[in-house]
XYZ file of C-alpha atoms in Angstrom:
659
model
C -19.491 -13.194 5.015
C -17.257 -11.824 2.228
C -13.457 -11.862 2.191
C -11.014 -10.596 -0.444
C -8.256 -13.035 -1.414
C -6.605 -11.160 -4.285
C -7.157 -7.898 -6.148
C -6.194 -5.956 -9.259
C -7.698 -2.540 -9.973
C -11.269 -2.821 -8.661
C -11.438 -6.495 -9.595
C -11.121 -8.921 -6.727
C -11.045 -12.641 -6.095
C -13.171 -13.189 -3.013
C -15.057 -15.753 -0.993
C -18.782 -15.349 -0.356
C -19.862 -17.483 2.609
C -23.393 -18.914 2.714
C -25.265 -21.632 4.612
C -24.891 -24.022 1.679
C -21.210 -23.450 1.037
C -18.634 -20.909 -0.026
C -18.546 -19.293 -3.466
C -15.337 -18.114 -5.086
C -15.923 -14.818 -6.858
C -16.114 -13.501 -9.541
C -18.835 -16.074 -10.181
C -21.656 -16.680 -12.622
C -25.058 -17.741 -11.335
C -26.893 -19.595 -14.119
C -30.613 -18.915 -14.050
C -32.620 -22.020 -13.174
C -36.265 -22.051 -14.234
C -38.090 -23.875 -11.439
C -40.096 -25.970 -13.906
C -38.174 -25.995 -17.187
C -34.571 -26.730 -16.207
C -32.965 -28.876 -18.905
C -29.400 -29.576 -17.729
C -27.484 -29.971 -14.484
C -25.501 -26.716 -14.341
C -23.584 -27.880 -11.268
C -22.043 -30.635 -13.357
C -20.506 -28.011 -15.637
C -19.045 -25.712 -13.014
C -21.785 -23.695 -11.292
C -21.092 -23.137 -7.574
C -24.180 -20.952 -7.119
C -27.404 -20.505 -9.092
C -30.315 -18.088 -9.180
C -34.025 -18.797 -9.597
C -37.252 -16.810 -9.361
C -39.128 -16.954 -6.069
C -42.171 -15.228 -7.529
C -42.661 -17.884 -10.214
C -42.587 -20.528 -7.499
C -44.973 -18.526 -5.332
C -47.496 -18.211 -8.199
C -47.429 -21.932 -9.079
C -49.353 -23.871 -6.406
C -47.641 -27.175 -7.147
C -44.155 -25.671 -7.060
C -45.018 -23.575 -4.031
C -46.183 -26.583 -1.999
C -43.092 -28.627 -2.866
C -40.747 -25.699 -2.112
C -42.392 -25.093 1.282
C -42.537 -28.781 2.202
C -39.150 -29.947 0.888
C -37.141 -26.755 0.442
C -35.917 -24.840 -2.579
C -32.738 -26.897 -2.983
C -34.657 -30.118 -3.514
C -37.165 -28.390 -5.786
C -34.533 -27.354 -8.332
C -32.158 -30.239 -7.536
C -29.182 -28.088 -6.551
C -27.395 -28.518 -3.215
C -25.163 -25.435 -3.394
C -26.016 -21.804 -2.597
C -29.131 -20.426 -4.276
C -30.106 -16.799 -4.833
C -33.721 -15.905 -5.596
C -35.182 -12.935 -7.422
C -38.302 -11.358 -5.995
C -40.449 -10.829 -9.067
C -38.951 -7.499 -10.043
C -38.437 -8.728 -13.607
C -42.105 -9.647 -13.901
C -42.949 -6.265 -12.387
C -40.932 -4.495 -15.083
C -42.576 -6.543 -17.859
C -46.193 -6.700 -16.686
C -46.395 -3.597 -14.491
C -47.638 -5.419 -11.385
C -47.129 -8.536 -9.264
C -49.463 -10.271 -6.821
C -47.168 -10.162 -3.814
C -45.977 -7.502 -1.365
C -42.396 -6.708 -0.427
C -42.735 -8.274 3.036
C -44.514 -11.329 1.664
C -41.786 -12.076 -0.855
C -39.065 -11.721 1.797
C -40.984 -14.022 4.134
C -41.561 -16.548 1.343
C -37.908 -16.627 0.324
C -36.935 -17.369 3.927
C -39.674 -20.013 4.172
C -38.334 -21.987 1.197
C -34.806 -21.707 2.610
C -33.117 -19.671 -0.080
C -29.574 -18.584 0.754
C -29.785 -15.071 -0.696
C -33.127 -13.301 -1.123
C -34.059 -10.036 -2.811
C -36.406 -7.192 -1.929
C -39.075 -6.135 -4.425
C -37.308 -3.241 -6.130
C -38.601 -1.251 -9.116
C -36.424 -1.854 -12.203
C -36.318 1.421 -14.119
C -35.354 1.115 -17.770
C -32.548 3.219 -19.258
C -33.311 6.652 -20.702
C -36.777 7.092 -19.121
C -37.805 10.594 -18.087
C -36.311 11.813 -14.835
C -39.642 12.124 -13.021
C -40.329 8.410 -13.440
C -36.763 7.482 -12.467
C -37.022 9.526 -9.255
C -40.458 8.107 -8.416
C -39.325 4.498 -8.950
C -36.133 5.122 -6.999
C -38.056 6.396 -3.987
C -40.082 3.173 -3.887
C -36.971 0.997 -4.346
C -35.200 2.648 -1.404
C -38.308 2.478 0.799
C -38.725 -1.231 0.055
C -35.044 -1.941 0.681
C -35.318 -0.294 4.104
C -38.530 -2.179 4.811
C -36.919 -5.487 3.850
C -33.879 -4.949 6.083
C -36.065 -3.939 9.038
C -38.394 -6.899 8.461
C -35.426 -9.272 8.330
C -34.195 -7.999 11.697
C -37.648 -8.045 13.293
C -38.356 -11.614 12.168
C -34.804 -12.806 12.899
C -34.457 -14.037 9.307
C -31.139 -15.782 8.619
C -31.295 -15.488 4.827
C -28.778 -13.092 3.243
C -30.450 -10.106 1.622
C -29.949 -8.233 -1.647
C -30.666 -4.499 -1.892
C -30.761 -3.497 -5.554
C -29.244 -0.261 -6.905
C -31.574 1.473 -9.365
C -31.741 4.953 -10.906
C -31.948 4.330 -14.657
C -29.166 6.128 -16.581
C -29.214 9.160 -14.284
C -25.795 8.904 -12.696
C -26.620 11.124 -9.734
C -29.637 8.912 -8.979
C -27.455 5.794 -9.153
C -25.097 7.423 -6.655
C -27.976 8.502 -4.423
C -29.480 5.016 -4.403
C -26.137 3.336 -3.699
C -25.403 5.832 -0.919
C -28.766 5.248 0.773
C -28.576 1.472 0.434
C -25.048 1.428 1.877
C -26.485 2.838 5.105
C -28.556 -0.341 5.470
C -27.369 -3.646 6.816
C -27.861 -5.515 3.530
C -25.578 -8.393 2.588
C -25.197 -7.907 -1.178
C -25.753 -5.028 -3.602
C -26.974 -5.928 -7.095
C -26.910 -3.265 -9.806
C -30.208 -3.569 -11.614
C -31.942 -2.640 -14.875
C -28.812 -2.788 -17.039
C -29.886 -5.600 -19.400
C -31.315 -3.162 -22.003
C -27.932 -1.387 -22.106
C -26.131 -4.662 -22.763
C -28.667 -5.871 -25.315
C -28.310 -2.615 -27.271
C -24.487 -2.601 -26.934
C -24.524 0.648 -24.931
C -21.385 -0.365 -23.047
C -20.252 3.225 -22.580
C -23.456 3.923 -20.650
C -23.057 0.630 -18.784
C -19.627 1.765 -17.577
C -21.077 5.060 -16.334
C -23.936 3.316 -14.516
C -21.710 0.722 -12.851
C -18.885 3.082 -11.882
C -21.249 5.667 -10.413
C -22.992 2.959 -8.419
C -19.634 1.664 -7.173
C -18.602 5.129 -5.979
C -21.094 4.892 -3.112
C -21.261 1.145 -2.430
C -19.413 -0.502 0.426
C -16.336 -2.535 -0.501
C -17.152 -5.055 2.218
C -19.983 -6.790 0.370
C -20.243 -8.500 -3.026
C -21.633 -6.487 -5.952
C -23.877 -8.320 -8.428
C -24.445 -7.105 -11.994
C -27.957 -8.350 -12.703
C -28.654 -10.028 -16.025
C -25.043 -9.986 -17.229
C -24.273 -13.387 -18.699
C -22.259 -12.966 -21.898
C -18.587 -13.927 -21.427
C -17.383 -11.124 -23.702
C -18.220 -8.533 -21.007
C -17.091 -10.357 -17.864
C -13.530 -8.958 -17.802
C -14.664 -5.336 -18.204
C -17.305 -5.685 -15.506
C -14.953 -7.436 -13.062
C -12.440 -4.597 -13.517
C -15.219 -2.235 -12.354
C -15.704 -4.232 -9.148
C -18.520 -6.652 -10.064
C -18.311 -9.941 -8.151
C -21.406 -11.831 -9.286
C -23.219 -12.247 -12.589
C -26.454 -13.998 -13.492
C -28.073 -14.908 -16.749
C -30.209 -17.399 -18.603
C -28.208 -16.616 -21.765
C -26.543 -20.036 -21.744
C -29.889 -21.794 -22.347
C -31.793 -19.029 -24.180
C -29.008 -18.710 -26.745
C -28.849 -22.501 -27.036
C -32.566 -22.669 -27.816
C -31.863 -20.271 -30.675
C -28.830 -22.317 -31.896
C -26.339 -19.642 -30.819
C -22.953 -20.380 -29.272
C -21.321 -17.940 -26.849
C -17.649 -16.937 -26.999
C -15.437 -14.192 -25.631
C -15.393 -12.732 -29.153
C -19.151 -12.572 -29.539
C -21.882 -15.007 -30.572
C -21.812 -17.623 -33.334
C -24.909 -18.852 -35.145
C -24.825 -22.578 -35.722
C -26.173 -22.136 -39.254
C -23.026 -20.152 -40.170
C -20.426 -22.390 -38.528
C -17.992 -24.452 -40.554
C -15.785 -25.192 -37.530
C -16.585 -25.491 -33.837
C -15.370 -22.387 -31.941
C -13.485 -23.793 -28.920
C -11.888 -26.882 -27.371
C -14.611 -27.855 -24.898
C -15.975 -31.405 -24.827
C -18.851 -30.499 -27.132
C -16.674 -28.700 -29.672
C -14.085 -31.469 -29.828
C -16.628 -34.291 -30.077
C -19.076 -32.841 -32.590
C -18.943 -30.892 -35.840
C -21.422 -28.178 -36.838
C -23.010 -30.663 -39.232
C -23.414 -33.162 -36.377
C -25.272 -30.603 -34.276
C -27.458 -29.441 -37.158
C -28.538 -33.044 -37.783
C -29.604 -33.641 -34.175
C -33.089 -33.377 -32.682
C -33.777 -29.877 -31.333
C -33.729 -30.812 -27.640
C -30.438 -32.737 -27.763
C -28.789 -29.977 -29.803
C -30.008 -27.332 -27.336
C -28.553 -29.196 -24.365
C -25.157 -29.625 -26.033
C -24.944 -25.965 -27.060
C -25.967 -24.980 -23.508
C -23.094 -27.118 -22.185
C -20.715 -25.303 -24.528
C -22.073 -21.937 -23.397
C -21.556 -22.835 -19.738
C -18.041 -24.109 -20.450
C -17.045 -20.875 -22.198
C -18.537 -18.750 -19.423
C -16.904 -20.593 -16.525
C -13.575 -20.838 -18.375
C -13.577 -17.064 -18.858
C -14.195 -16.470 -15.155
C -11.338 -18.806 -14.237
C -9.080 -16.874 -16.614
C -10.200 -13.578 -15.067
C -9.498 -14.807 -11.538
C -6.016 -15.906 -12.613
C -5.446 -12.510 -14.231
C -6.295 -10.874 -10.901
C -3.808 -13.133 -9.092
C -1.152 -12.297 -11.708
C -1.907 -8.562 -11.788
C -2.690 -8.308 -15.509
C -6.469 -7.954 -15.435
C -6.463 -4.701 -17.417
C -4.496 -6.302 -20.243
C -7.175 -8.977 -20.457
C -9.859 -6.263 -20.403
C -8.193 -4.370 -23.243
C -7.831 -7.591 -25.224
C -11.451 -8.662 -24.715
C -12.840 -5.217 -25.496
C -11.335 -5.316 -28.963
C -13.927 -7.933 -29.861
C -16.464 -5.216 -30.664
C -16.277 -1.438 -31.274
C -18.947 -0.798 -28.617
C -16.885 -2.712 -26.057
C -13.805 -0.733 -27.060
C -15.799 2.432 -26.460
C -16.698 1.011 -23.042
C -13.110 0.439 -21.967
C -12.173 3.891 -23.226
C -14.979 5.327 -21.107
C -13.546 3.421 -18.151
C -10.351 5.427 -18.670
C -12.264 8.476 -17.408
C -12.471 6.743 -14.017
C -8.717 6.180 -13.641
C -8.640 8.034 -10.321
C -11.292 5.695 -8.906
C -9.484 2.586 -10.140
C -6.100 3.740 -8.819
C -7.342 3.757 -5.216
C -7.761 -0.018 -5.403
C -4.812 -0.996 -7.580
C -1.868 -2.759 -5.875
C 1.423 -0.864 -5.907
C 3.432 -3.840 -7.145
C 2.328 -6.921 -9.080
C 3.647 -10.296 -10.174
C 3.131 -9.510 -13.854
C 4.913 -6.960 -16.015
C 2.960 -4.040 -17.504
C 2.239 -4.659 -21.197
C 1.144 -1.738 -23.362
C -1.617 -2.962 -25.683
C -2.803 0.309 -27.175
C -3.880 3.868 -26.321
C -6.238 2.527 -23.638
C -3.165 1.469 -21.622
C -2.307 5.153 -21.137
C -5.262 5.418 -18.746
C -4.180 2.585 -16.478
C -3.611 3.154 -12.777
C 0.132 2.534 -13.022
C 0.583 5.395 -15.515
C -1.586 7.811 -13.549
C 0.189 6.929 -10.295
C 3.684 7.407 -11.765
C 2.851 10.802 -13.188
C 1.347 11.956 -9.906
C 4.425 10.822 -8.011
C 6.790 12.355 -10.561
C 5.151 15.740 -10.103
C 5.665 15.439 -6.331
C 9.345 14.431 -6.509
C 11.968 17.089 -5.640
C 13.286 18.881 -8.748
C 16.772 20.127 -9.557
C 17.587 23.184 -11.663
C 18.105 21.488 -15.036
C 16.560 18.507 -16.802
C 18.149 16.188 -19.358
C 15.760 14.062 -21.440
C 17.250 10.962 -23.048
C 15.861 8.540 -25.649
C 14.850 5.029 -24.529
C 17.358 2.195 -24.623
C 17.234 -1.318 -23.208
C 15.727 -1.663 -19.748
C 16.659 -0.942 -17.071
C 17.774 2.299 -18.672
C 20.314 3.151 -15.975
C 22.232 -0.041 -16.719
C 22.874 0.968 -20.325
C 23.318 4.737 -19.994
C 26.587 6.270 -18.780
C 29.417 8.575 -19.833
C 28.978 10.886 -22.831
C 25.386 10.926 -23.988
C 25.608 12.525 -27.454
C 24.206 15.705 -28.988
C 21.510 17.710 -27.229
C 19.148 20.584 -27.822
C 17.811 22.971 -25.220
C 14.755 25.091 -24.640
C 15.261 28.864 -24.809
C 18.512 30.637 -23.960
C 21.276 28.129 -23.334
C 23.125 28.306 -20.001
C 26.034 26.283 -18.735
C 24.696 23.020 -17.355
C 25.383 22.108 -13.709
C 25.508 18.294 -13.708
C 25.244 18.169 -9.902
C 22.011 20.110 -10.133
C 20.488 18.149 -13.031
C 17.785 15.487 -13.268
C 18.341 12.788 -15.888
C 15.186 11.197 -17.305
C 14.313 8.907 -20.204
C 11.395 9.605 -22.512
C 9.253 6.503 -22.095
C 6.049 5.078 -23.509
C 3.701 4.835 -21.651
C 5.142 6.476 -18.513
C 6.122 9.817 -20.042
C 9.420 10.417 -18.269
C 11.392 7.971 -16.128
C 14.151 9.329 -13.822
C 17.260 7.157 -14.110
C 17.559 6.876 -10.308
C 14.186 5.094 -10.009
C 13.975 3.305 -13.348
C 14.203 -0.169 -11.780
C 11.149 0.412 -9.552
C 7.973 -1.415 -10.599
C 6.609 -0.987 -13.247
C 9.135 1.387 -14.830
C 11.457 -1.439 -15.871
C 8.920 -4.256 -15.684
C 6.995 -3.179 -18.778
C 7.067 -3.489 -22.522
C 5.555 -1.599 -25.440
C 5.815 -1.914 -29.238
C 8.720 -0.072 -30.820
C 6.303 1.313 -33.410
C 4.535 4.068 -31.479
C 0.903 4.902 -32.113
C -0.158 8.519 -32.557
C -1.989 8.670 -29.219
C 1.090 7.537 -27.303
C 3.332 10.087 -29.017
C 0.877 12.920 -28.344
C 0.477 11.737 -24.764
C 4.246 11.833 -24.192
C 4.641 15.202 -25.869
C 1.811 16.763 -23.845
C 3.273 15.462 -20.604
C 6.757 16.768 -21.422
C 5.357 20.162 -22.411
C 3.729 20.351 -18.980
C 6.616 18.861 -17.001
C 9.440 21.024 -18.369
C 7.831 24.047 -16.710
C 9.331 22.837 -13.412
C 12.898 23.478 -14.700
C 15.065 26.470 -15.563
C 16.664 24.673 -18.496
C 15.788 21.501 -20.393
C 18.194 19.526 -22.604
C 16.650 17.117 -25.129
C 18.628 14.422 -26.901
C 18.707 14.721 -30.688
C 17.555 11.105 -31.215
C 14.239 11.737 -29.502
C 12.851 13.650 -32.453
C 14.357 11.205 -34.948
C 12.984 8.101 -33.218
C 9.615 9.306 -31.921
C 8.962 12.223 -34.298
C 8.079 14.590 -31.481
C 7.671 18.239 -32.331
C 9.719 19.414 -29.360
C 12.856 20.217 -31.343
C 11.090 23.096 -33.034
C 11.551 24.940 -29.741
C 15.202 24.003 -29.216
C 18.730 25.062 -30.086
C 21.986 23.053 -30.186
C 23.908 22.386 -26.964
C 27.164 20.742 -25.890
C 27.484 17.067 -24.986
C 26.474 15.989 -21.485
C 27.763 13.176 -19.251
C 25.849 10.964 -16.818
C 27.539 9.372 -13.801
C 25.732 6.766 -11.686
C 25.470 7.396 -7.942
C 24.034 4.612 -5.752
C 23.314 6.878 -2.783
C 21.325 9.286 -4.951
C 19.545 6.260 -6.388
C 18.358 4.823 -3.055
C 17.327 8.258 -1.790
C 15.288 8.862 -4.953
C 13.593 5.457 -4.618
C 12.724 6.202 -0.985
C 11.222 9.591 -1.939
C 9.249 7.953 -4.755
C 8.011 5.110 -2.559
C 7.389 6.760 0.817
C 7.164 10.479 0.036
C 9.516 13.439 -0.340
C 12.026 13.569 2.523
C 12.107 9.821 3.129
C 15.430 9.394 1.333
C 17.341 11.867 3.498
C 15.656 10.469 6.628
C 16.463 6.830 5.931
C 19.961 7.115 4.539
C 22.076 9.061 6.990
C 25.307 8.019 8.672
C 27.892 5.697 7.173
C 25.920 4.253 4.254
C 27.067 0.811 3.151
C 25.410 -0.689 0.060
C 25.613 -4.431 -0.513
C 24.931 -5.745 -4.017
C 24.152 -9.157 -5.458
C 27.321 -10.783 -6.803
C 25.276 -12.475 -9.503
C 23.140 -9.589 -10.827
C 24.878 -6.482 -9.510
C 21.584 -5.214 -8.095
C 21.383 -3.504 -4.711
C 20.197 -5.989 -2.074
C 20.880 -4.542 1.409
C 21.593 -1.026 2.704
C 23.257 -0.421 6.078
C 24.332 2.410 8.324
C 27.660 0.891 9.280
C 26.573 -2.616 10.286
C 22.957 -1.694 11.121
C 20.499 -2.782 8.433
C 18.203 0.030 7.259
C 16.348 -1.530 4.335
C 16.458 -4.420 1.897
C 15.714 -3.906 -1.780
C 13.343 -6.464 -3.263
C 14.785 -7.932 -6.451
C 11.454 -8.316 -8.262
C 10.372 -4.665 -8.135
C 13.287 -2.709 -6.540
C 11.034 -1.400 -3.790
C 12.498 -0.919 -0.327
C 11.608 -3.321 2.486
C 11.945 -1.758 5.918
C 14.019 -3.170 8.743
C 13.422 -2.253 12.376
C 15.890 0.627 12.092
C 14.384 1.750 8.797
C 10.902 1.784 10.303
C 12.121 3.940 13.203
C 13.816 6.427 10.895
C 10.823 6.672 8.577
C 8.456 7.117 11.526
C 10.579 9.884 13.041
C 10.831 11.793 9.770
C 7.451 11.495 8.083
C 4.494 13.468 9.498
C 1.407 11.722 10.845
C -0.522 9.966 9.263
C 1.827 9.375 6.310
C 2.653 5.679 5.700
C 0.754 4.749 8.876
C -1.937 2.304 9.923
C -3.393 3.206 13.326
C -4.665 0.390 15.573
C -6.787 0.540 18.716
C -5.623 -0.179 22.255
C -6.847 -3.798 22.179
C -4.499 -4.537 19.287
C -1.383 -2.789 20.648
C 0.182 -5.747 22.503
C -0.363 -8.062 19.523
C 1.231 -5.579 17.124
C 4.221 -5.141 19.448
C 4.642 -8.932 19.420
C 4.684 -8.950 15.620
C 1.211 -10.377 15.094
C -0.631 -9.433 11.911
C -3.196 -6.621 12.012
C -6.859 -7.331 11.241
C -9.228 -4.744 9.789
C -11.516 -4.635 12.828
C -8.679 -3.270 14.979
C -7.746 -0.417 12.597
C -9.064 3.017 13.582
C -7.381 5.071 10.835
C -4.782 4.916 8.086
C -3.047 7.004 5.436
C -5.426 7.398 2.473
C -2.502 6.852 0.085
C -1.813 3.292 1.255
C -2.259 0.713 -1.492
C -2.068 -3.056 -1.478
C 1.556 -4.299 -1.150
C 2.799 -1.021 0.375
C 5.309 -1.019 3.240
C 3.535 0.556 6.223
C 4.151 1.654 9.792
C 1.807 0.327 12.483
C 1.172 2.871 15.252
C -1.239 3.463 18.132
C -3.549 6.451 18.487
C -0.744 8.464 20.105
C 1.468 7.725 17.054
C 3.767 5.381 18.984
C 5.498 2.985 16.571
C 4.351 -0.558 17.353
C 5.422 -2.559 14.297
C 5.898 -2.456 10.541
C 4.703 -4.638 7.673
C 3.027 -4.961 4.274
C -0.522 -3.855 3.446
C -2.617 -6.665 1.984
C -5.420 -4.334 0.862
C -5.684 -0.605 0.186
C -6.760 2.208 2.477
C -10.328 2.223 1.091
C -10.844 -1.392 2.090
C -8.880 -1.231 5.351
C -11.211 1.510 6.597
C -14.388 -0.333 5.632
C -13.798 -3.999 6.394
C -14.584 -5.414 9.820
C -13.193 -8.851 9.011
C -10.031 -10.188 7.422
C -6.366 -9.338 7.541
C -5.235 -5.799 6.717
C -1.474 -5.874 7.360
C 1.001 -8.726 7.260
C 3.332 -7.639 10.069
C 7.042 -8.147 9.480
C 8.195 -7.434 13.012
C 6.970 -5.796 16.199
C 8.946 -3.141 18.067
C 8.837 -4.989 21.408
C 12.322 -5.121 22.842
């Protein structure tokens, strides 16, 4: 029913399958009024729409036509249609003349593709007693709707809406209870007032706390979200579907949507984009038109901008630079910037879903970039890496740093009482923005070389680096800091230091590949993989390591794009023998064993367990429940998704271990 095709952070490109066709997500569902629709939204890019079943139910003429001819003919749309249940009217008027079961039955009768139970939308910032009371009814009705669907053998897909106002524990409770049901989609409701009042910080809290307890296997729909300026932020939080009547409501008020905000036609001297409307007409042309014609043209513009933004977001997910787009978009308004900064408090949640390696380089766009998954992940791994006695911290140069650093390194300062440095027992690292410290042995691994940041450092980045160094140096007996660091970055570290002799750095390829293995697979992997007569083959063109052998037996290849190690059959055996269960492993059931041994790819439904630290694009070992090595390959999704999905491919197998 739902399949992930690409992912970046919690954002995903997916396919939602319905009776009336497949929908590529993230997607916008324009709201269609069953009686007032002015333009053909399908003509301008809508693959799916949403309309209100309760309005149809209350209008005898519409009701008869919908029952006799079907909903698709009623609103003249042949693609998938979602219907709301009347919850909006319930929130506005306090009551509706239909029961939960009746509205489910009616939605099935008119052949909607995705129906909705009659939840209770609870506004933000109400008192807790009301929020708890409404939530109890919402959960009861969701359970009733799911049971009724099963009893009546209803084919329609079903929404179960997450409520709970702005009480984050109630949002989690509702999402947790709804996830136990067999619903098909999970909308997050009653957030429109937060968006209308620009409370994006609160919106982030509501969405992220709902996501904590929702299944990854179904689409998540942010109800009432229709302004393109917020799409990127919401997609990064895991939202797959949006709906709104903003495109037409704003048009009726002579307002044009954009990713930078909203333009009033009365203030425009130039048209704001390059869509057909904006290139054909001037603001004066539109102002001179009859109201209805002008409304339709502005609505076309609004749809164009909205669908164009979603296409851009999907491409950003494919490329792996969604968070850069988010940071760019959220600079359109201070409240949005506050929202993305609030999202930084959920870095641990985002990291679980973020691919290990991406097609795109990491671009630092401001202090918000310091909270990205890549930075968090590097610092966690750096803390876990084996440490030597001494540490040498060098200033940044051209990347990769190890290519341009060798021999005498200049004048240094040291913490505390100076001792004689033991170069064989010393770690060499470069002070880096935004990654804090980058060991020279692993500096070519993604994204430590595949990143860029302005040479002019902002205050937050400097403080971030200084705080990390202050913490990290505690691991070492003695720390040497290059004199240029204070001159270039204006760190306060030299206040704690005294002069020291010059230090030399000598490259060592064996140390390098062992450090990369420890960084990629876990401490101990380097010594396990690279034993025997190590032979390193490099590219004649670039000088980069390409293949690593024990004698003539291939152990690993090194991928040129990100310098991560790709296992061979021998490498998989060595890693499996050395690393404790379940590290680096995906465990499949007995039915899947022969297929894995033959080198066939692993599907989610055959996985019984896996290492929680597996992320998309990781090299993994495929084993059975007795930890027998069956195959090895690349994870296509992360551990969170592998454990939850019952459909789709989990691992692209490189080779089976069948002799």
